[in-house]
Amino acid sequence: MIRLVEAGDGAWKELCRNSAFGCRILTAAGCYPSAPFAAFWLQSDETGTPCAAVSRLEGEGTVCCGALPVQQRQELAAFVQSLGLRSVLAPAGILPQEQVQSSGAVLQLAQTAARREIPAQEPPSARELFALFSRCRGSGFDFSADAAAYVDLSHRLRHGFCRAVGIRGQDGTLCSAAMTVAESETEAVAGGVCTLPERRGSGLASAAVRSLCAALQNDGKKIFLLAGRELIPFYSRLGFLCCGEWEQCAPQIPTALF
């Protein structure tokens, strides 16, 4: 059974803990608790135990779940199909494989990863981040450089649902950044890691990620990251370990769900 999550319903929060996907869903719910373009659902098994959560934010969806029996996977896939989403992010193997457009690894920062103190700099503004991301688009860095993306970024920064660390040049220009794209009470999902093309290869991105992770560790948060497979060596050097896989799908009406 899949039902709409009402405001104040805490049944799904435990399901979403300790998960990069769950962190994204809880953050979206915190950011936009009553927005008309956001909605959240909970799937339960035959005993009434929550087994999956789904979010819709504008035309983007996220699924959080563990391994599901075939019947529940089929129910979940059919429900996601009905939402008419542009794309859906989910753990690997949950949604129809013929619809997968991209995939990669779910990484988690090891608790034993050494913390490095990085000199604090002024946090970058939404305007600075947006300008940096726009210049870094391409070569594996995807970013929707439109008004809706800017409004969402600004909203999350202002209300504490994400944070950013920047590395600046001598003239104060933002050269590199790392941020959280989602933060719940106990988890965070890092992302938005990029460096100006002319400054790459100088360790700025590594410094930004280490600084961000140090701040999150000090807050006692588990740190996740969704990376393309080509970036696993980079993040492994920073202390991240593979803990799963993700897939991004474009829902269609297939001839067969599986």
Short mmCIF file of C-alpha atoms in Angstrom, two decimals:
data_model
loop_
_atom_site.label_atom_id
_atom_site.label_comp_id
_atom_site.label_asym_id
_atom_site.label_seq_id
_atom_site.Cartn_x
_atom_site.Cartn_y
_atom_site.Cartn_z
CA MET A 1 0.00 0.00 0.00
CA ILE A 2 1.23 3.49 -0.86
CA ARG A 3 -0.23 6.52 0.87
CA LEU A 4 0.38 10.24 0.92
CA VAL A 5 2.40 11.46 3.90
CA GLU A 6 0.57 14.11 5.89
CA ALA A 7 2.24 16.99 7.73
CA GLY A 8 3.60 15.85 11.08
CA ASP A 9 3.55 12.16 10.12
CA GLY A 10 6.69 10.65 11.63
CA ALA A 11 6.22 7.10 10.36
CA TRP A 12 8.67 7.50 7.50
CA LYS A 13 11.51 9.25 9.32
CA GLU A 14 13.10 6.09 10.71
CA LEU A 15 12.94 4.51 7.26
CA CYS A 16 14.80 7.49 5.78
CA ARG A 17 17.61 7.51 8.34
CA ASN A 18 21.12 6.29 7.47
CA SER A 19 20.47 6.75 3.77
CA ALA A 20 21.59 9.27 1.17
CA PHE A 21 18.22 8.89 -0.56
CA GLY A 22 16.32 9.29 2.70
CA CYS A 23 18.32 12.39 3.56
CA ARG A 24 17.31 13.96 0.24
CA ILE A 25 13.64 13.16 0.92
CA LEU A 26 13.65 14.49 4.49
CA THR A 27 15.44 17.65 3.38
CA ALA A 28 12.89 18.28 0.64
CA ALA A 29 10.08 17.77 3.17
CA GLY A 30 11.71 20.25 5.54
CA CYS A 31 12.35 22.79 2.79
CA TYR A 32 8.91 22.66 1.25
CA PRO A 33 6.44 21.24 3.80
CA SER A 34 3.32 22.63 2.15
CA ALA A 35 4.40 23.71 -1.33
CA PRO A 36 2.05 22.69 -4.15
CA PHE A 37 4.97 21.40 -6.23
CA ALA A 38 6.18 18.99 -3.50
CA ALA A 39 4.58 15.74 -2.32
CA PHE A 40 5.68 12.70 -0.33
CA TRP A 41 4.46 9.12 -0.09
CA LEU A 42 5.10 6.08 2.07
CA GLN A 43 4.85 2.46 0.96
CA SER A 44 4.06 -0.22 3.56
CA ASP A 45 4.18 -4.00 3.33
CA GLU A 46 1.33 -6.38 4.15
CA THR A 47 2.05 -6.02 7.89
CA GLY A 48 1.86 -2.22 7.74
CA THR A 49 5.63 -1.79 8.16
CA PRO A 50 7.08 1.11 6.11
CA CYS A 51 9.34 -0.22 3.34
CA ALA A 52 9.81 2.68 0.89
CA ALA A 53 9.47 6.46 0.69
CA VAL A 54 8.98 8.56 -2.43
CA SER A 55 9.28 12.31 -2.94
CA ARG A 56 8.30 14.58 -5.80
CA LEU A 57 9.86 18.02 -6.02
CA GLU A 58 8.84 19.82 -9.19
CA GLY A 59 9.42 17.11 -11.80
CA GLU A 60 12.18 15.27 -9.93
CA GLY A 61 11.63 12.19 -7.79
CA THR A 62 13.64 10.32 -5.16
CA VAL A 63 13.04 6.83 -3.83
CA CYS A 64 14.38 5.51 -0.51
CA CYS A 65 14.13 1.80 0.24
CA GLY A 66 16.03 -1.37 0.92
CA ALA A 67 15.68 -4.67 -0.90
CA LEU A 68 12.03 -5.29 -1.78
CA PRO A 69 10.12 -8.43 -2.76
CA VAL A 70 9.05 -8.57 -6.40
CA GLN A 71 5.43 -7.65 -5.68
CA GLN A 72 6.38 -4.52 -3.74
CA ARG A 73 8.96 -3.52 -6.36
CA GLN A 74 6.31 -3.81 -9.05
CA GLU A 75 3.85 -1.75 -7.02
CA LEU A 76 6.51 0.91 -6.38
CA ALA A 77 7.61 1.02 -10.04
CA ALA A 78 4.03 1.32 -11.25
CA PHE A 79 3.34 4.13 -8.78
CA VAL A 80 6.45 6.07 -9.82
CA GLN A 81 5.38 5.65 -13.46
CA SER A 82 2.04 7.27 -12.64
CA LEU A 83 3.64 10.46 -11.26
CA GLY A 84 4.82 11.68 -14.67
CA LEU A 85 8.27 12.70 -13.41
CA ARG A 86 11.13 13.89 -15.60
CA SER A 87 13.61 11.79 -13.65
CA VAL A 88 13.80 9.56 -10.59
CA LEU A 89 16.82 8.88 -8.36
CA ALA A 90 16.73 5.51 -6.63
CA PRO A 91 18.90 2.70 -5.24
CA ALA A 92 20.14 0.46 -8.03
CA GLY A 93 17.81 -2.36 -9.08
CA ILE A 94 14.56 -0.82 -7.88
CA LEU A 95 13.23 0.75 -11.09
CA PRO A 96 13.00 -0.71 -14.63
CA GLN A 97 16.48 -1.16 -16.05
CA GLU A 98 15.50 -0.12 -19.58
CA GLN A 99 14.80 3.36 -18.23
CA VAL A 100 18.18 3.90 -16.53
CA GLN A 101 19.98 6.95 -17.94
CA SER A 102 22.90 7.20 -15.52
CA SER A 103 24.32 5.36 -12.53
CA GLY A 104 27.12 5.48 -10.02
CA ALA A 105 28.24 4.74 -6.48
CA VAL A 106 26.83 5.79 -3.13
CA LEU A 107 29.79 6.77 -0.97
CA GLN A 108 30.02 7.34 2.77
CA LEU A 109 32.82 9.05 4.63
CA ALA A 110 34.55 6.55 6.90
CA GLN A 111 34.31 7.42 10.59
CA THR A 112 38.05 6.88 10.83
CA ALA A 113 38.79 9.43 8.10
CA ALA A 114 41.33 11.94 9.39
CA ARG A 115 40.00 15.42 9.97
CA ARG A 116 42.07 18.27 8.64
CA GLU A 117 41.70 21.79 9.85
CA ILE A 118 41.23 24.12 6.90
CA PRO A 119 41.46 27.89 7.41
CA ALA A 120 37.93 29.25 7.50
CA GLN A 121 36.87 31.57 4.70
CA GLU A 122 33.70 33.56 4.21
CA PRO A 123 30.93 31.18 3.08
CA PRO A 124 30.00 31.77 -0.55
CA SER A 125 26.63 33.33 -1.31
CA ALA A 126 24.00 31.75 -3.51
CA ARG A 127 24.88 34.23 -6.24
CA GLU A 128 28.57 33.30 -6.10
CA LEU A 129 27.83 29.58 -6.11
CA PHE A 130 25.42 29.92 -9.00
CA ALA A 131 28.03 31.82 -11.04
CA LEU A 132 30.71 29.21 -10.25
CA PHE A 133 28.44 26.26 -11.08
CA SER A 134 27.41 27.90 -14.34
CA ARG A 135 31.05 28.27 -15.41
CA CYS A 136 31.84 24.68 -14.45
CA ARG A 137 28.99 23.02 -16.35
CA GLY A 138 30.01 20.12 -18.55
CA SER A 139 32.78 17.53 -18.25
CA GLY A 140 30.75 15.49 -15.78
CA PHE A 141 29.43 18.44 -13.75
CA ASP A 142 25.69 18.77 -14.33
CA PHE A 143 23.82 21.86 -13.18
CA SER A 144 20.52 23.41 -14.24
CA ALA A 145 21.46 27.05 -14.70
CA ASP A 146 17.92 28.41 -14.58
CA ALA A 147 15.89 30.67 -12.31
CA ALA A 148 14.24 27.76 -10.48
CA ALA A 149 17.64 26.28 -9.59
CA TYR A 150 18.82 29.63 -8.23
CA VAL A 151 15.69 30.10 -6.10
CA ASP A 152 16.00 26.58 -4.69
CA LEU A 153 19.70 27.04 -3.88
CA SER A 154 19.07 30.39 -2.20
CA HIS A 155 16.13 29.00 -0.20
CA ARG A 156 18.11 26.01 1.08
CA LEU A 157 21.09 28.14 2.09
CA ARG A 158 18.94 30.72 3.91
CA HIS A 159 17.00 28.12 5.87
CA GLY A 160 19.90 25.84 6.78
CA PHE A 161 19.00 22.87 4.60
CA CYS A 162 22.38 23.01 2.90
CA ARG A 163 25.72 24.68 3.49
CA ALA A 164 28.68 25.56 1.31
CA VAL A 165 32.42 25.95 1.68
CA GLY A 166 34.40 28.01 -0.80
CA ILE A 167 38.05 28.53 -1.65
CA ARG A 168 38.87 32.00 -2.91
CA GLY A 169 41.72 33.44 -4.91
CA GLN A 170 43.84 36.37 -3.76
CA ASP A 171 41.39 38.78 -5.36
CA GLY A 172 38.48 37.25 -3.44
CA THR A 173 37.02 35.43 -6.45
CA LEU A 174 35.38 32.09 -5.65
CA CYS A 175 37.57 29.48 -7.33
CA SER A 176 36.30 26.21 -5.86
CA ALA A 177 33.41 25.00 -3.75
CA ALA A 178 31.82 22.00 -2.07
CA MET A 179 28.40 21.95 -0.49
CA THR A 180 25.70 19.75 0.93
CA VAL A 181 22.77 19.25 -1.40
CA ALA A 182 20.72 17.84 1.49
CA GLU A 183 20.96 17.84 5.28
CA SER A 184 18.72 16.12 7.78
CA GLU A 185 19.17 16.01 11.56
CA THR A 186 21.66 13.13 11.39
CA GLU A 187 22.84 12.82 7.77
CA ALA A 188 24.17 15.00 4.97
CA VAL A 189 24.66 14.46 1.25
CA ALA A 190 27.65 16.30 -0.19
CA GLY A 191 27.75 17.56 -3.76
CA GLY A 192 28.32 20.62 -5.89
CA VAL A 193 32.08 19.98 -5.89
CA CYS A 194 33.73 22.00 -8.63
CA THR A 195 36.67 24.24 -9.49
CA LEU A 196 37.10 26.87 -12.16
CA PRO A 197 38.64 25.24 -15.26
CA GLU A 198 41.76 27.41 -15.09
CA ARG A 199 42.40 26.50 -11.43
CA ARG A 200 41.97 22.72 -11.63
CA GLY A 201 44.75 20.37 -10.63
CA SER A 202 45.91 22.49 -7.68
CA GLY A 203 44.10 20.64 -4.87
CA LEU A 204 41.38 23.23 -4.34
CA ALA A 205 38.49 20.78 -4.67
CA SER A 206 40.09 18.39 -2.17
CA ALA A 207 40.56 21.25 0.28
CA ALA A 208 36.94 22.33 -0.09
CA VAL A 209 35.62 18.80 0.46
CA ARG A 210 37.83 18.27 3.52
CA SER A 211 36.70 21.56 5.02
CA LEU A 212 33.04 20.74 4.43
CA CYS A 213 33.40 17.25 5.88
CA ALA A 214 35.19 18.55 8.97
CA ALA A 215 32.29 20.91 9.69
CA LEU A 216 29.73 18.11 9.19
CA GLN A 217 31.71 15.70 11.39
CA ASN A 218 31.83 18.31 14.12
CA ASP A 219 28.02 18.38 13.95
CA GLY A 220 27.94 14.58 14.32
CA LYS A 221 26.48 13.89 10.89
CA LYS A 222 27.01 10.88 8.65
CA ILE A 223 28.24 12.09 5.28
CA PHE A 224 27.13 10.57 1.99
CA LEU A 225 27.93 11.42 -1.59
CA LEU A 226 26.52 10.23 -4.92
CA ALA A 227 29.33 9.98 -7.44
CA GLY A 228 29.92 8.81 -10.96
CA ARG A 229 32.21 5.79 -11.06
CA GLU A 230 35.01 7.82 -12.62
CA LEU A 231 35.15 9.94 -9.45
CA ILE A 232 35.46 7.05 -6.98
CA PRO A 233 39.32 7.22 -6.88
CA PHE A 234 39.20 10.96 -6.07
CA TYR A 235 36.77 10.55 -3.19
CA SER A 236 38.46 7.37 -1.95
CA ARG A 237 41.60 9.42 -1.33
CA LEU A 238 39.50 11.72 0.86
CA GLY A 239 38.23 8.84 3.01
CA PHE A 240 34.98 7.87 1.28
CA LEU A 241 33.97 4.22 0.94
CA CYS A 242 31.42 2.63 -1.41
CA CYS A 243 28.24 1.60 0.42
CA GLY A 244 25.82 1.09 -2.47
CA GLU A 245 24.84 2.14 -5.97
CA TRP A 246 22.41 4.68 -7.41
CA GLU A 247 20.53 4.90 -10.68
CA GLN A 248 18.70 7.77 -12.30
CA CYS A 249 15.78 6.89 -14.53
CA ALA A 250 13.48 8.65 -16.95
CA PRO A 251 10.04 7.11 -16.34
CA GLN A 252 8.15 6.05 -19.43
CA ILE A 253 5.31 3.65 -20.09
CA PRO A 254 7.19 0.43 -20.85
CA THR A 255 5.80 -2.74 -22.32
CA ALA A 256 6.92 -4.61 -19.21
CA LEU A 257 8.03 -3.27 -15.84
CA PHE A 258 10.80 -5.84 -15.43
#
